[in-house]
Tab-separated table of C-alpha atoms and ligand atoms in Angstrom:
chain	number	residue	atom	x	y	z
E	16	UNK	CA	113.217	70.544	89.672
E	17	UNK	CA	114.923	70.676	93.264
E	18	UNK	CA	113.424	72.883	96.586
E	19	UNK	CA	116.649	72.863	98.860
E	20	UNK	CA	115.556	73.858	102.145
E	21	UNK	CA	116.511	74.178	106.266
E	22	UNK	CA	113.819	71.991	107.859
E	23	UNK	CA	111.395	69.497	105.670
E	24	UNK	CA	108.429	72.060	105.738
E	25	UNK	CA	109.607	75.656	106.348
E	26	UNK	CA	106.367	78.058	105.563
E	27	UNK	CA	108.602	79.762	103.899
E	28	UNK	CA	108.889	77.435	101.055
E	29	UNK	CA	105.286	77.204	100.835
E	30	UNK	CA	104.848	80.003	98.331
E	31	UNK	CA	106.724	77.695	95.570
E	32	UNK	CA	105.224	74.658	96.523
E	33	UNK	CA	101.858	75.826	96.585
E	34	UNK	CA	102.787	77.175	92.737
E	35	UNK	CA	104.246	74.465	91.544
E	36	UNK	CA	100.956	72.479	92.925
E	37	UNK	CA	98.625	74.826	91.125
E	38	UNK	CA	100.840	74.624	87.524
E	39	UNK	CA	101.036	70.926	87.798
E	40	UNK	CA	104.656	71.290	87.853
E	41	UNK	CA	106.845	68.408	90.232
E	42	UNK	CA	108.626	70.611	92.935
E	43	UNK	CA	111.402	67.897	94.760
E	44	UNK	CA	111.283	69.285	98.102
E	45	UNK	CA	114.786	68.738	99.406
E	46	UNK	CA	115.800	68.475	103.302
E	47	UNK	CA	119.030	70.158	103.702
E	48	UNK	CA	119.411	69.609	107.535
E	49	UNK	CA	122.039	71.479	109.525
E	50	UNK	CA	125.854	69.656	109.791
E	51	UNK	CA	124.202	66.828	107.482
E	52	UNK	CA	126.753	65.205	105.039
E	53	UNK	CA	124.575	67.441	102.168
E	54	UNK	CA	124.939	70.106	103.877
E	55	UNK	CA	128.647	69.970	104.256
E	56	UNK	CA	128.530	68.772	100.513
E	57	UNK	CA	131.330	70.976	98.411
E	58	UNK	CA	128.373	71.070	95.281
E	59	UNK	CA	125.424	71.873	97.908
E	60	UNK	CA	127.120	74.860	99.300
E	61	UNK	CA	128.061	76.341	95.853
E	62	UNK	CA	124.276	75.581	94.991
E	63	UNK	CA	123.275	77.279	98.463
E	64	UNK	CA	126.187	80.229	97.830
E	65	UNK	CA	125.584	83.063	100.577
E	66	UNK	CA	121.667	83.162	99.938
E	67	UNK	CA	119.107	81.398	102.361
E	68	UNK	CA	117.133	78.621	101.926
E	69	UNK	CA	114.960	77.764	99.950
E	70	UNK	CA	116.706	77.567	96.740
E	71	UNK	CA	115.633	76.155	93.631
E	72	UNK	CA	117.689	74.028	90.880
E	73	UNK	CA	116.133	73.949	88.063
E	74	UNK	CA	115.566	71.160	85.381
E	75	UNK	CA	118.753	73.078	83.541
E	76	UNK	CA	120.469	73.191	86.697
E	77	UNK	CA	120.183	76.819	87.306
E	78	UNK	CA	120.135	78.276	90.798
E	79	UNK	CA	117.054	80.585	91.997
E	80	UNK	CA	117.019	81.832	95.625
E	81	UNK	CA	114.271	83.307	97.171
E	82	UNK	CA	110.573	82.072	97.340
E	83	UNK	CA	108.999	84.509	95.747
E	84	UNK	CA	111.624	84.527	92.822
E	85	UNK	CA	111.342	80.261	92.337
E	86	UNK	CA	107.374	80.717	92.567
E	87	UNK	CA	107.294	83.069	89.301
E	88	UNK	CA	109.897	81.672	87.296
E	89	UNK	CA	107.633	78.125	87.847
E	90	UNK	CA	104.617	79.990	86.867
E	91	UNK	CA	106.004	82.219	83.851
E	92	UNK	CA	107.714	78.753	82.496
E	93	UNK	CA	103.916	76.852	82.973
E	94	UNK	CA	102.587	79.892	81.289
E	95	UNK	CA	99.956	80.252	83.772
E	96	UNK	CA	99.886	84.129	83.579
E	97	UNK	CA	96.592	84.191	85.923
E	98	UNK	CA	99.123	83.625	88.775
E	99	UNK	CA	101.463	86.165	88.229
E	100	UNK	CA	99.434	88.640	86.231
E	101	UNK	CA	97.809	89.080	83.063
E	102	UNK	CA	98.442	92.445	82.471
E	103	UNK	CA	101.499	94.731	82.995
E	104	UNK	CA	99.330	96.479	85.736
E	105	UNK	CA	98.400	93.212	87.432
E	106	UNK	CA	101.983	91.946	87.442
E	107	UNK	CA	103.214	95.139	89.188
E	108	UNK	CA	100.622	94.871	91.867
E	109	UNK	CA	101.295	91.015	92.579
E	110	UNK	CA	105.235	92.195	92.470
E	111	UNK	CA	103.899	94.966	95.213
E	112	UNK	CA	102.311	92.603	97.466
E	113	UNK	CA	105.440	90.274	97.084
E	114	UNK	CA	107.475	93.058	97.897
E	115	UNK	CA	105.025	94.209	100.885
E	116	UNK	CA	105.032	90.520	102.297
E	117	UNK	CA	109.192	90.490	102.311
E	118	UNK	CA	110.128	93.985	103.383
E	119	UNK	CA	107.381	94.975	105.570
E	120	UNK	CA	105.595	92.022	107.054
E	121	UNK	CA	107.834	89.005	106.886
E	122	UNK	CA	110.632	90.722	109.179
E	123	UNK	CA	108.054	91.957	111.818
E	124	UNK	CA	106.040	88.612	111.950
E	125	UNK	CA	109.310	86.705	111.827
E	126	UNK	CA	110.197	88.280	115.313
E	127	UNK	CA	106.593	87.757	116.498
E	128	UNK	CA	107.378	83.831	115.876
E	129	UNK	CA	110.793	83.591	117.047
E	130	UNK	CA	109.876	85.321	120.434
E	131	UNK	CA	106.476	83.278	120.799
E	132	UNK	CA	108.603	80.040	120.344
E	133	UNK	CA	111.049	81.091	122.811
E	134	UNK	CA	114.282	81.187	119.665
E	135	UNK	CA	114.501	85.054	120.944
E	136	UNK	CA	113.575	85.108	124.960
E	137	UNK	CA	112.302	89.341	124.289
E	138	UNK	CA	108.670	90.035	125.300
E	139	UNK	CA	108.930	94.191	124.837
E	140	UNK	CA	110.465	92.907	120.793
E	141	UNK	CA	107.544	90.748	120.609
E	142	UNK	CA	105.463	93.072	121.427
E	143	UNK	CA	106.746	95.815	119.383
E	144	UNK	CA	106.734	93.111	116.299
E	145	UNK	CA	102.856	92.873	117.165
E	146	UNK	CA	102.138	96.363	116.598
E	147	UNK	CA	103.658	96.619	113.391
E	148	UNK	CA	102.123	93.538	112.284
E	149	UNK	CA	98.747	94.804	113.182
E	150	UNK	CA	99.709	98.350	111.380
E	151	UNK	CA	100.096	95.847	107.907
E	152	UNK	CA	96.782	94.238	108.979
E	153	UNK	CA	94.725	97.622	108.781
E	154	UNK	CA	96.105	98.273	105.773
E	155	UNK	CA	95.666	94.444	104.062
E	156	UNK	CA	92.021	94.768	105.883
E	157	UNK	CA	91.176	97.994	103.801
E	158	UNK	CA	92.789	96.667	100.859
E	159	UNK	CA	90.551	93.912	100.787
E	160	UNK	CA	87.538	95.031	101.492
E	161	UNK	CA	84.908	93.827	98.829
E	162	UNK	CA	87.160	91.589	97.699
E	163	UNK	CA	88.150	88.102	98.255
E	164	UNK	CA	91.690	88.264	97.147
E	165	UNK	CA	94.204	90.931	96.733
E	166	UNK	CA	94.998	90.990	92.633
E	167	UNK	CA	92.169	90.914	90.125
E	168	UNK	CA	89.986	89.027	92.381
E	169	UNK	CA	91.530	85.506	91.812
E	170	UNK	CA	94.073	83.661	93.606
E	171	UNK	CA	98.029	84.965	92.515
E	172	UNK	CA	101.157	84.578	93.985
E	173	UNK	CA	100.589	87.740	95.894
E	174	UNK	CA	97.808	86.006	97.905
E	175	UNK	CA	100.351	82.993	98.669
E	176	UNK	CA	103.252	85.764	99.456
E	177	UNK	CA	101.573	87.872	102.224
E	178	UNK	CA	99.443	84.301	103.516
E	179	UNK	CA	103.007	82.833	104.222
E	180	UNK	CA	104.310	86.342	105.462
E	181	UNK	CA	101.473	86.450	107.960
E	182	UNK	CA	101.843	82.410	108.765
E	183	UNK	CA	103.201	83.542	112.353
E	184	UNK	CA	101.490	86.033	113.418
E	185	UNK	CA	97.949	84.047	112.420
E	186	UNK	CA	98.350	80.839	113.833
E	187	UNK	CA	100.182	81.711	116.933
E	188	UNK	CA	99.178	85.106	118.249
E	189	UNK	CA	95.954	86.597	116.547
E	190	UNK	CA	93.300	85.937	118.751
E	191	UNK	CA	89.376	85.966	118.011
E	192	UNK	CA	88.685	89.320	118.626
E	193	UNK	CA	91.161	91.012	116.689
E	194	UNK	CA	90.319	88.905	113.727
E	195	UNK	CA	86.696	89.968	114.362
E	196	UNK	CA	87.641	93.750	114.532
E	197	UNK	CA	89.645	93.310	110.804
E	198	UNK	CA	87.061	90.811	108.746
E	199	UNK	CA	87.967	91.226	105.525
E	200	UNK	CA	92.078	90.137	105.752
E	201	UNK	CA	91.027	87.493	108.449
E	202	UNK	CA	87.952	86.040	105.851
E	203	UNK	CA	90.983	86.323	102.835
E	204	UNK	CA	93.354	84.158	105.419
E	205	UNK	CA	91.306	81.636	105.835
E	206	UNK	CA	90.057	81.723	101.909
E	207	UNK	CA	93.904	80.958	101.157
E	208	UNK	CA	93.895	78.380	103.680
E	209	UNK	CA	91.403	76.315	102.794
E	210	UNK	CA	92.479	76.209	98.925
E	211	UNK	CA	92.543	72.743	98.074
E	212	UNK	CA	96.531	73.285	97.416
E	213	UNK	CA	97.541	75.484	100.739
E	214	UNK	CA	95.974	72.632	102.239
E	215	UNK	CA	98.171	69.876	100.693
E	216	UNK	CA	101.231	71.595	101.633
E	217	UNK	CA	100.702	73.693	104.214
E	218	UNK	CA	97.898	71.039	106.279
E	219	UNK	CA	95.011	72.243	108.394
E	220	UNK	CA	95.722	75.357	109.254
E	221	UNK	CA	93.972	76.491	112.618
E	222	UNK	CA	93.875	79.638	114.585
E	223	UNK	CA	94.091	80.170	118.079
E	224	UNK	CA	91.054	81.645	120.113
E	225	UNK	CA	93.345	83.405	122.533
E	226	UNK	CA	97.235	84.593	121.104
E	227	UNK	CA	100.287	82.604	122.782
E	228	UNK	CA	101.968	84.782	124.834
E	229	UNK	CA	105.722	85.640	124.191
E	230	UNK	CA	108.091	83.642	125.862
E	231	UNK	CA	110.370	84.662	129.357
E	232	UNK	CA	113.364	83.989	130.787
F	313	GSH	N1	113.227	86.128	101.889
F	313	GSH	C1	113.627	84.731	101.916
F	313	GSH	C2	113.623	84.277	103.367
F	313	GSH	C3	114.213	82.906	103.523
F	313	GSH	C4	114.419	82.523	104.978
F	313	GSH	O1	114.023	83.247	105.898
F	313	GSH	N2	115.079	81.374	105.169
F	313	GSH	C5	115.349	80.905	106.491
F	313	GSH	C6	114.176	80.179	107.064
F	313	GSH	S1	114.491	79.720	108.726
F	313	GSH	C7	116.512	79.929	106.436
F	313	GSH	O2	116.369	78.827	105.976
F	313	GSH	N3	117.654	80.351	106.966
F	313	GSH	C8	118.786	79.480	107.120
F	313	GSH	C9	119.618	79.310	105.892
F	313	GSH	O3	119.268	79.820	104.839
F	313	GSH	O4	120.646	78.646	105.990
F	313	GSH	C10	112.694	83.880	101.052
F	313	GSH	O5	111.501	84.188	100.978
F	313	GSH	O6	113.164	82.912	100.443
């Protein structure tokens, strides 16, 4: 099985990878760079179509776009229900926090990246981004409360969705004392980060005592 992908180890792309780690399962992790020869490749862009990267061939040569989507259909096919939900009620809630992570944390954090690393030069977006990243974080901090991860108390693809939507916002602009004031998602972020297989892919993650500070013209 094939991981097509922008840069050799988008965060984005962790949420598979991490999977296919825990379901023994061999995930090629494929670097599609920008105006490469692949890239330009007449097969590659009908495999790509109009979605983003990453997208998944599988061993049948089937195409599956987004991460979330390639993460379950590699844990449904390994049978390892614990990671996407044993029960019809646990599935719904890890397809919840998927949902959560995509539609109202990734886009917000996103921007929060993209004008820390200076790709957007727009310190009042940034700082708008914040806020509603912080908003999710009072929620995820209440949610977890008691608890060390966010579906049926053991590690699902819901934990590895939200993580990767939060990537930005954690190791660039969180600082110390906000991750004091909201314990229990900041404990459950760096639970997920010291798994043995967030570690493999994603490396050490660390976390900044003081935030970076948007970039300016
Ligand atoms: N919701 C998507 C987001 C994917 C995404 O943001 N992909 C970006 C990461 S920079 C990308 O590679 N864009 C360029 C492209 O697809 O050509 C997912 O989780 O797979």
């Amino acid at each position: 099985m094939k991981l097509y992908q922008t840069f050799p180890a988008h965060f984005v792309s962790y949420t598979p990878l991490v999977t296919a780690q825990l379901c023994g399962v061999h995930l090629e992790n494929v670097y599609v760079a920008p105006e490469s020869e692949l890239a330009k490749d007449e097969a590659m862009k009908t495999k790509k179509a109009h979605w983003n990267f990453p997208v998944c061939e599988t061993a049948h040569g089937q195409i599956i776009s987004q991460s979330v989507a390639v993460a379950q259909y590699i844990a449904r096919e390994a049978g390892r229900t614990d990671l996407y939900g044993n029960t019809s009620f646990e599935q719904a809630q890890i397809d919840q926090f998927c949902c959560i992570a995509q539609a109202s944390i990734g886009p917000h954090s996103y921007k929060v990246g993209l004008t820390t690393l200076g790709w957007i030069v727009d310190p009042a977006a940034h700082a708008a981004a914040l806020k509603d990243v912080k908003e999710q974080l009072k929620i995820l901090n209440d949610a977890l409360a008691g608890k060390d991860f966010l579906v049926g108390n053991r590690f699902t693809i819901a934990d590895m969705a939200v993580w990767v939507s939060l990537f930005m916002p954690f190791t660039l602009s969180l600082d110390a004392g906000f991750r004091k004031a909201m314990p229990h998602v900041s404990a459950w972020f760096e639970r997920v980060s010291k798994l043995p297989e967030v570690v493999k892919i994603a490396g050490a993650v660390k976390l900044p005592a003081k935030g970076l500070k948007p970039a300016s013209a």
